[in-house]
PDB file of C-alpha atoms in Angstrom:
ATOM      1  CA  MET A   1       8.089 -29.395  22.589  1.00 83.00           C
ATOM      2  CA  SER A   2       6.605 -29.685  19.116  1.00 95.00           C
ATOM      3  CA  LYS A   3       3.581 -27.885  17.731  1.00 97.00           C
ATOM      4  CA  LEU A   4       0.488 -29.613  16.368  1.00 98.00           C
ATOM      5  CA  ILE A   5      -0.508 -27.810  13.180  1.00 98.00           C
ATOM      6  CA  TYR A   6      -3.816 -28.149  11.360  1.00 98.00           C
ATOM      7  CA  SER A   7      -3.283 -27.208   7.716  1.00 97.00           C
ATOM      8  CA  THR A   8      -6.040 -27.360   5.158  1.00 97.00           C
ATOM      9  CA  ILE A   9      -7.179 -25.980   1.845  1.00 97.00           C
ATOM     10  CA  THR A  10     -10.648 -24.478   2.109  1.00 98.00           C
ATOM     11  CA  SER A  11     -13.168 -22.636  -0.019  1.00 98.00           C
ATOM     12  CA  LEU A  12     -13.939 -19.023   0.830  1.00 98.00           C
ATOM     13  CA  ASP A  13     -17.138 -20.211   2.526  1.00 98.00           C
ATOM     14  CA  GLY A  14     -15.210 -22.642   4.729  1.00 98.00           C
ATOM     15  CA  TYR A  15     -15.485 -26.090   3.127  1.00 98.00           C
ATOM     16  CA  VAL A  16     -12.731 -28.639   2.467  1.00 97.00           C
ATOM     17  CA  SER A  17     -14.922 -30.671   0.093  1.00 96.00           C
ATOM     18  CA  ASP A  18     -18.251 -30.112  -1.590  1.00 96.00           C
ATOM     19  CA  GLU A  19     -21.488 -31.995  -0.888  1.00 96.00           C
ATOM     20  CA  SER A  20     -20.358 -34.819  -3.214  1.00 95.00           C
ATOM     21  CA  GLY A  21     -17.025 -35.139  -1.417  1.00 93.00           C
ATOM     22  CA  ARG A  22     -15.105 -33.575  -4.320  1.00 94.00           C
ATOM     23  CA  PHE A  23     -12.244 -31.148  -3.809  1.00 94.00           C
ATOM     24  CA  ASP A  24     -10.965 -30.767  -7.387  1.00 95.00           C
ATOM     25  CA  TRP A  25     -11.643 -27.018  -7.108  1.00 95.00           C
ATOM     26  CA  ALA A  26      -8.945 -26.861  -4.398  1.00 95.00           C
ATOM     27  CA  ALA A  27      -5.983 -28.136  -6.456  1.00 95.00           C
ATOM     28  CA  PRO A  28      -3.049 -25.768  -5.876  1.00 96.00           C
ATOM     29  CA  ASP A  29      -1.120 -24.272  -8.762  1.00 97.00           C
ATOM     30  CA  GLU A  30       2.706 -24.455  -8.836  1.00 97.00           C
ATOM     31  CA  GLU A  31       3.223 -21.270  -6.775  1.00 98.00           C
ATOM     32  CA  VAL A  32       0.815 -22.349  -4.032  1.00 98.00           C
ATOM     33  CA  HIS A  33       2.087 -25.946  -4.043  1.00 98.00           C
ATOM     34  CA  ALA A  34       5.704 -24.783  -3.619  1.00 98.00           C
ATOM     35  CA  PHE A  35       4.609 -22.663  -0.641  1.00 98.00           C
ATOM     36  CA  ILE A  36       2.731 -25.621   0.875  1.00 98.00           C
ATOM     37  CA  ASN A  37       5.882 -27.725   0.463  1.00 98.00           C
ATOM     38  CA  ASP A  38       7.816 -25.194   2.533  1.00 98.00           C
ATOM     39  CA  LEU A  39       5.096 -25.234   5.214  1.00 97.00           C
ATOM     40  CA  GLU A  40       5.117 -29.047   5.355  1.00 97.00           C
ATOM     41  CA  ARG A  41       8.892 -29.519   5.286  1.00 97.00           C
ATOM     42  CA  PRO A  42       9.353 -29.230   9.117  1.00 96.00           C
ATOM     43  CA  VAL A  43       6.536 -31.717   9.861  1.00 97.00           C
ATOM     44  CA  ALA A  44       7.948 -35.056  11.006  1.00 97.00           C
ATOM     45  CA  THR A  45       4.674 -36.837  11.782  1.00 98.00           C
ATOM     46  CA  TYR A  46       1.201 -36.596  10.272  1.00 98.00           C
ATOM     47  CA  LEU A  47      -1.925 -37.566  12.198  1.00 98.00           C
ATOM     48  CA  TYR A  48      -4.707 -38.582   9.798  1.00 98.00           C
ATOM     49  CA  GLY A  49      -8.233 -39.862   9.859  1.00 95.00           C
ATOM     50  CA  ARG A  50      -8.882 -42.761   7.486  1.00 95.00           C
ATOM     51  CA  ARG A  51     -10.378 -40.720   4.650  1.00 93.00           C
ATOM     52  CA  MET A  52      -7.581 -38.148   4.671  1.00 95.00           C
ATOM     53  CA  TYR A  53      -5.003 -40.929   4.751  1.00 97.00           C
ATOM     54  CA  GLU A  54      -6.669 -42.635   1.788  1.00 95.00           C
ATOM     55  CA  THR A  55      -6.431 -39.331  -0.094  1.00 94.00           C
ATOM     56  CA  MET A  56      -2.828 -38.618   0.896  1.00 96.00           C
ATOM     57  CA  VAL A  57      -1.464 -42.136   0.333  1.00 97.00           C
ATOM     58  CA  TYR A  58      -1.388 -41.170  -3.356  1.00 96.00           C
ATOM     59  CA  TRP A  59       2.001 -39.609  -2.531  1.00 96.00           C
ATOM     60  CA  GLU A  60       3.468 -42.993  -1.576  1.00 96.00           C
ATOM     61  CA  THR A  61       3.648 -44.056  -5.254  1.00 93.00           C
ATOM     62  CA  PRO A  62       2.710 -41.073  -7.426  1.00 90.00           C
ATOM     63  CA  PRO A  63       3.204 -41.285 -11.170  1.00 86.00           C
ATOM     64  CA  THR A  64       6.670 -40.291 -12.289  1.00 86.00           C
ATOM     65  CA  GLY A  65       7.875 -39.217 -15.643  1.00 87.00           C
ATOM     66  CA  PRO A  66       8.533 -36.165 -17.760  1.00 89.00           C
ATOM     67  CA  ASP A  67       5.171 -34.583 -16.815  1.00 90.00           C
ATOM     68  CA  THR A  68       5.918 -34.710 -13.068  1.00 92.00           C
ATOM     69  CA  SER A  69       6.880 -31.253 -11.848  1.00 94.00           C
ATOM     70  CA  ALA A  70       9.756 -30.498  -9.500  1.00 95.00           C
ATOM     71  CA  VAL A  71       7.187 -29.263  -6.950  1.00 96.00           C
ATOM     72  CA  GLU A  72       5.368 -32.616  -7.047  1.00 95.00           C
ATOM     73  CA  ARG A  73       8.636 -34.549  -6.701  1.00 95.00           C
ATOM     74  CA  ASP A  74       9.563 -32.335  -3.743  1.00 97.00           C
ATOM     75  CA  TYR A  75       6.217 -32.926  -2.010  1.00 97.00           C
ATOM     76  CA  THR A  76       6.515 -36.665  -2.623  1.00 96.00           C
ATOM     77  CA  ALA A  77       9.864 -36.703  -0.810  1.00 97.00           C
ATOM     78  CA  ILE A  78       8.493 -34.601   2.073  1.00 97.00           C
ATOM     79  CA  TRP A  79       5.446 -36.845   2.531  1.00 97.00           C
ATOM     80  CA  GLN A  80       7.371 -40.099   2.262  1.00 97.00           C
ATOM     81  CA  ALA A  81       9.966 -38.956   4.824  1.00 97.00           C
ATOM     82  CA  ALA A  82       7.347 -38.259   7.502  1.00 98.00           C
ATOM     83  CA  ASP A  83       5.846 -40.743   9.925  1.00 98.00           C
ATOM     84  CA  LYS A  84       2.075 -41.217   9.699  1.00 98.00           C
ATOM     85  CA  VAL A  85      -0.430 -42.200  12.360  1.00 98.00           C
ATOM     86  CA  VAL A  86      -3.835 -43.168  10.981  1.00 98.00           C
ATOM     87  CA  TYR A  87      -6.832 -43.215  13.319  1.00 97.00           C
ATOM     88  CA  SER A  88      -9.335 -45.737  12.039  1.00 97.00           C
ATOM     89  CA  SER A  89     -11.556 -48.458  13.401  1.00 95.00           C
ATOM     90  CA  THR A  90     -11.951 -50.011   9.936  1.00 96.00           C
ATOM     91  CA  LEU A  91      -8.616 -49.724   8.099  1.00 96.00           C
ATOM     92  CA  GLN A  92      -6.831 -53.062   8.410  1.00 94.00           C
ATOM     93  CA  VAL A  93      -3.494 -52.436   6.700  1.00 95.00           C
ATOM     94  CA  ALA A  94      -1.472 -49.315   5.992  1.00 96.00           C
ATOM     95  CA  THR A  95      -0.391 -49.079   2.364  1.00 95.00           C
ATOM     96  CA  SER A  96       2.512 -46.709   2.958  1.00 97.00           C
ATOM     97  CA  ALA A  97       5.851 -46.927   4.719  1.00 97.00           C
ATOM     98  CA  ARG A  98       6.421 -45.274   8.105  1.00 98.00           C
ATOM     99  CA  THR A  99       2.727 -45.673   8.943  1.00 98.00           C
ATOM    100  CA  ARG A 100       0.932 -47.135  11.913  1.00 97.00           C
ATOM    101  CA  ILE A 101      -2.783 -47.537  12.566  1.00 98.00           C
ATOM    102  CA  GLU A 102      -4.389 -46.580  15.866  1.00 97.00           C
ATOM    103  CA  ARG A 103      -7.950 -47.673  16.596  1.00 97.00           C
ATOM    104  CA  ARG A 104      -8.882 -44.542  18.542  1.00 96.00           C
ATOM    105  CA  PHE A 105      -7.663 -40.993  19.047  1.00 97.00           C
ATOM    106  CA  ASP A 106      -6.354 -40.571  22.592  1.00 97.00           C
ATOM    107  CA  PRO A 107      -5.659 -36.894  23.429  1.00 97.00           C
ATOM    108  CA  GLU A 108      -3.269 -37.861  26.238  1.00 97.00           C
ATOM    109  CA  VAL A 109      -1.127 -39.955  23.866  1.00 97.00           C
ATOM    110  CA  VAL A 110      -0.966 -36.997  21.457  1.00 97.00           C
ATOM    111  CA  ARG A 111       0.030 -34.668  24.335  1.00 97.00           C
ATOM    112  CA  GLU A 112       2.841 -37.091  25.203  1.00 97.00           C
ATOM    113  CA  LEU A 113       3.914 -37.255  21.542  1.00 96.00           C
ATOM    114  CA  LYS A 114       4.046 -33.451  21.380  1.00 97.00           C
ATOM    115  CA  ALA A 115       6.073 -33.300  24.585  1.00 96.00           C
ATOM    116  CA  SER A 116       8.575 -35.947  23.485  1.00 96.00           C
ATOM    117  CA  THR A 117       9.094 -34.822  19.887  1.00 93.00           C
ATOM    118  CA  ALA A 118      11.236 -31.921  18.730  1.00 94.00           C
ATOM    119  CA  ALA A 119       9.809 -31.688  15.215  1.00 96.00           C
ATOM    120  CA  ASP A 120       6.314 -30.433  14.461  1.00 97.00           C
ATOM    121  CA  LEU A 121       3.264 -32.628  13.958  1.00 98.00           C
ATOM    122  CA  GLY A 122       0.598 -32.085  11.329  1.00 98.00           C
ATOM    123  CA  ILE A 123      -3.029 -33.097  11.611  1.00 98.00           C
ATOM    124  CA  GLY A 124      -5.086 -33.741   8.503  1.00 95.00           C
ATOM    125  CA  GLY A 125      -8.779 -34.248   8.039  1.00 94.00           C
ATOM    126  CA  ALA A 126     -11.466 -31.893   9.275  1.00 96.00           C
ATOM    127  CA  GLU A 127     -13.154 -34.416  11.574  1.00 95.00           C
ATOM    128  CA  LEU A 128      -9.940 -35.472  13.308  1.00 97.00           C
ATOM    129  CA  ALA A 129      -8.819 -31.844  13.545  1.00 97.00           C
ATOM    130  CA  ALA A 130     -12.154 -30.955  15.207  1.00 96.00           C
ATOM    131  CA  VAL A 131     -11.500 -33.581  17.892  1.00 96.00           C
ATOM    132  CA  ALA A 132      -7.963 -32.288  18.445  1.00 97.00           C
ATOM    133  CA  LEU A 133      -9.166 -28.669  18.539  1.00 96.00           C
ATOM    134  CA  SER A 134     -11.826 -29.600  21.106  1.00 93.00           C
ATOM    135  CA  ALA A 135      -9.152 -31.274  23.237  1.00 95.00           C
ATOM    136  CA  GLY A 136      -6.982 -28.146  23.127  1.00 95.00           C
ATOM    137  CA  LEU A 137      -4.172 -29.933  21.280  1.00 97.00           C
ATOM    138  CA  VAL A 138      -3.844 -27.778  18.149  1.00 97.00           C
ATOM    139  CA  ASP A 139      -1.264 -24.986  18.381  1.00 97.00           C
ATOM    140  CA  GLU A 140      -1.658 -23.485  14.899  1.00 98.00           C
ATOM    141  CA  ILE A 141      -4.233 -23.391  12.144  1.00 98.00           C
ATOM    142  CA  GLN A 142      -2.989 -22.769   8.609  1.00 98.00           C
ATOM    143  CA  LEU A 143      -5.690 -22.090   6.044  1.00 98.00           C
ATOM    144  CA  MET A 144      -5.177 -21.909   2.306  1.00 98.00           C
ATOM    145  CA  ILE A 145      -8.351 -20.122   1.229  1.00 98.00           C
ATOM    146  CA  VAL A 146      -9.071 -20.616  -2.459  1.00 98.00           C
ATOM    147  CA  PRO A 147     -11.284 -18.269  -4.485  1.00 98.00           C
ATOM    148  CA  TRP A 148     -14.265 -20.605  -4.663  1.00 98.00           C
ATOM    149  CA  VAL A 149     -17.654 -20.560  -2.944  1.00 98.00           C
ATOM    150  CA  ILE A 150     -19.102 -24.070  -3.055  1.00 97.00           C
ATOM    151  CA  GLY A 151     -22.203 -23.688  -0.884  1.00 97.00           C
ATOM    152  CA  GLY A 152     -21.939 -26.789   1.284  1.00 97.00           C
ATOM    153  CA  GLY A 153     -20.022 -29.917   2.149  1.00 97.00           C
ATOM    154  CA  GLN A 154     -17.453 -30.790   4.825  1.00 96.00           C
ATOM    155  CA  LEU A 155     -16.582 -27.794   6.993  1.00 97.00           C
ATOM    156  CA  ALA A 156     -12.909 -27.011   7.568  1.00 97.00           C
ATOM    157  CA  LEU A 157     -13.565 -25.928  11.166  1.00 96.00           C
ATOM    158  CA  PRO A 158     -16.107 -27.230  13.667  1.00 93.00           C
ATOM    159  CA  ARG A 159     -19.207 -25.203  14.447  1.00 90.00           C
ATOM    160  CA  SER A 160     -19.224 -26.535  18.015  1.00 85.00           C
ATOM    161  CA  LEU A 161     -16.213 -24.471  19.124  1.00 89.00           C
ATOM    162  CA  ARG A 162     -15.374 -20.859  19.593  1.00 91.00           C
ATOM    163  CA  LEU A 163     -11.647 -20.409  19.085  1.00 92.00           C
ATOM    164  CA  GLU A 164      -9.601 -17.387  19.987  1.00 93.00           C
ATOM    165  CA  LEU A 165      -6.890 -17.034  17.365  1.00 96.00           C
ATOM    166  CA  ARG A 166      -3.910 -14.735  16.901  1.00 97.00           C
ATOM    167  CA  LEU A 167      -2.832 -13.955  13.334  1.00 98.00           C
ATOM    168  CA  LEU A 168       0.828 -14.863  12.828  1.00 98.00           C
ATOM    169  CA  ASP A 169       1.203 -14.503   9.070  1.00 98.00           C
ATOM    170  CA  GLU A 170      -0.667 -14.005   5.814  1.00 98.00           C
ATOM    171  CA  ARG A 171       0.204 -14.199   2.133  1.00 98.00           C
ATOM    172  CA  ARG A 172      -1.627 -13.606  -1.145  1.00 98.00           C
ATOM    173  CA  PHE A 173      -0.945 -15.599  -4.309  1.00 98.00           C
ATOM    174  CA  GLY A 174      -1.348 -14.756  -7.982  1.00 98.00           C
ATOM    175  CA  ASN A 175      -4.251 -17.187  -8.437  1.00 98.00           C
ATOM    176  CA  GLY A 176      -6.308 -15.486  -5.704  1.00 98.00           C
ATOM    177  CA  THR A 177      -5.492 -17.981  -2.951  1.00 98.00           C
ATOM    178  CA  VAL A 178      -4.775 -16.498   0.484  1.00 98.00           C
ATOM    179  CA  HIS A 179      -2.745 -18.189   3.234  1.00 98.00           C
ATOM    180  CA  LEU A 180      -3.633 -17.363   6.838  1.00 98.00           C
ATOM    181  CA  ARG A 181      -1.576 -18.703   9.744  1.00 98.00           C
ATOM    182  CA  TYR A 182      -3.029 -18.452  13.237  1.00 98.00           C
ATOM    183  CA  GLN A 183      -1.879 -19.380  16.719  1.00 97.00           C
ATOM    184  CA  VAL A 184      -4.652 -21.039  18.694  1.00 97.00           C
ATOM    185  CA  VAL A 185      -4.939 -19.027  21.897  1.00 94.00           C
ATOM    186  CA  GLY A 186      -7.658 -21.219  23.321  1.00 79.00           C
ATOM    187  CA  PRO A 187     -10.862 -23.124  22.605  1.00 64.00           C
ATOM    188  CA  GLU A 188     -14.108 -22.048  24.186  1.00 64.00           C
ATOM    189  CA  PRO A 189     -17.071 -24.432  23.910  1.00 52.00           C
ATOM    190  CA  VAL A 190     -20.207 -22.924  22.395  1.00 52.00           C
ATOM    191  CA  SER A 191     -23.097 -23.067  24.865  1.00 49.00           C
TER     192      SER A 191
END
């Protein structure tokens, strides 16, 4: 059985984007990006909401040339090799290979996918991850916490859940970023 892993880059105060929707402050340096590549390498399928897909589809045809780093080329290959499922009621056509669009997120279908797949699944987008967390589908949360406080925006984790987590791993990087990897022991709805 595969694991469903929610990985995200977040500010120290818990936001994946600021109040304007920007996340330029979260761009990883080479060391952090290489580490993220290693985390993403075992993921065979990504589950995305529309907005996260529209952000990530950049990797379908990124610029190439002498300024493209080996880390970027590596991530491009990782992303392109994975299947993608995009949950959207408005997106009409996928603009990347190995991609299908689903009109709604069905927790039972995701449970079946986890049970029938040997390789891990990744979930991207805070809103979609909140739905999956609420349904008890997420097995791990991986946070890349960057040394920024942005004061508001899109939260990385939902306020409507209490989650019991078990720390599996942590790592500090030279730029002040910290990686935390948790096993989700269980959700508990906030009353």
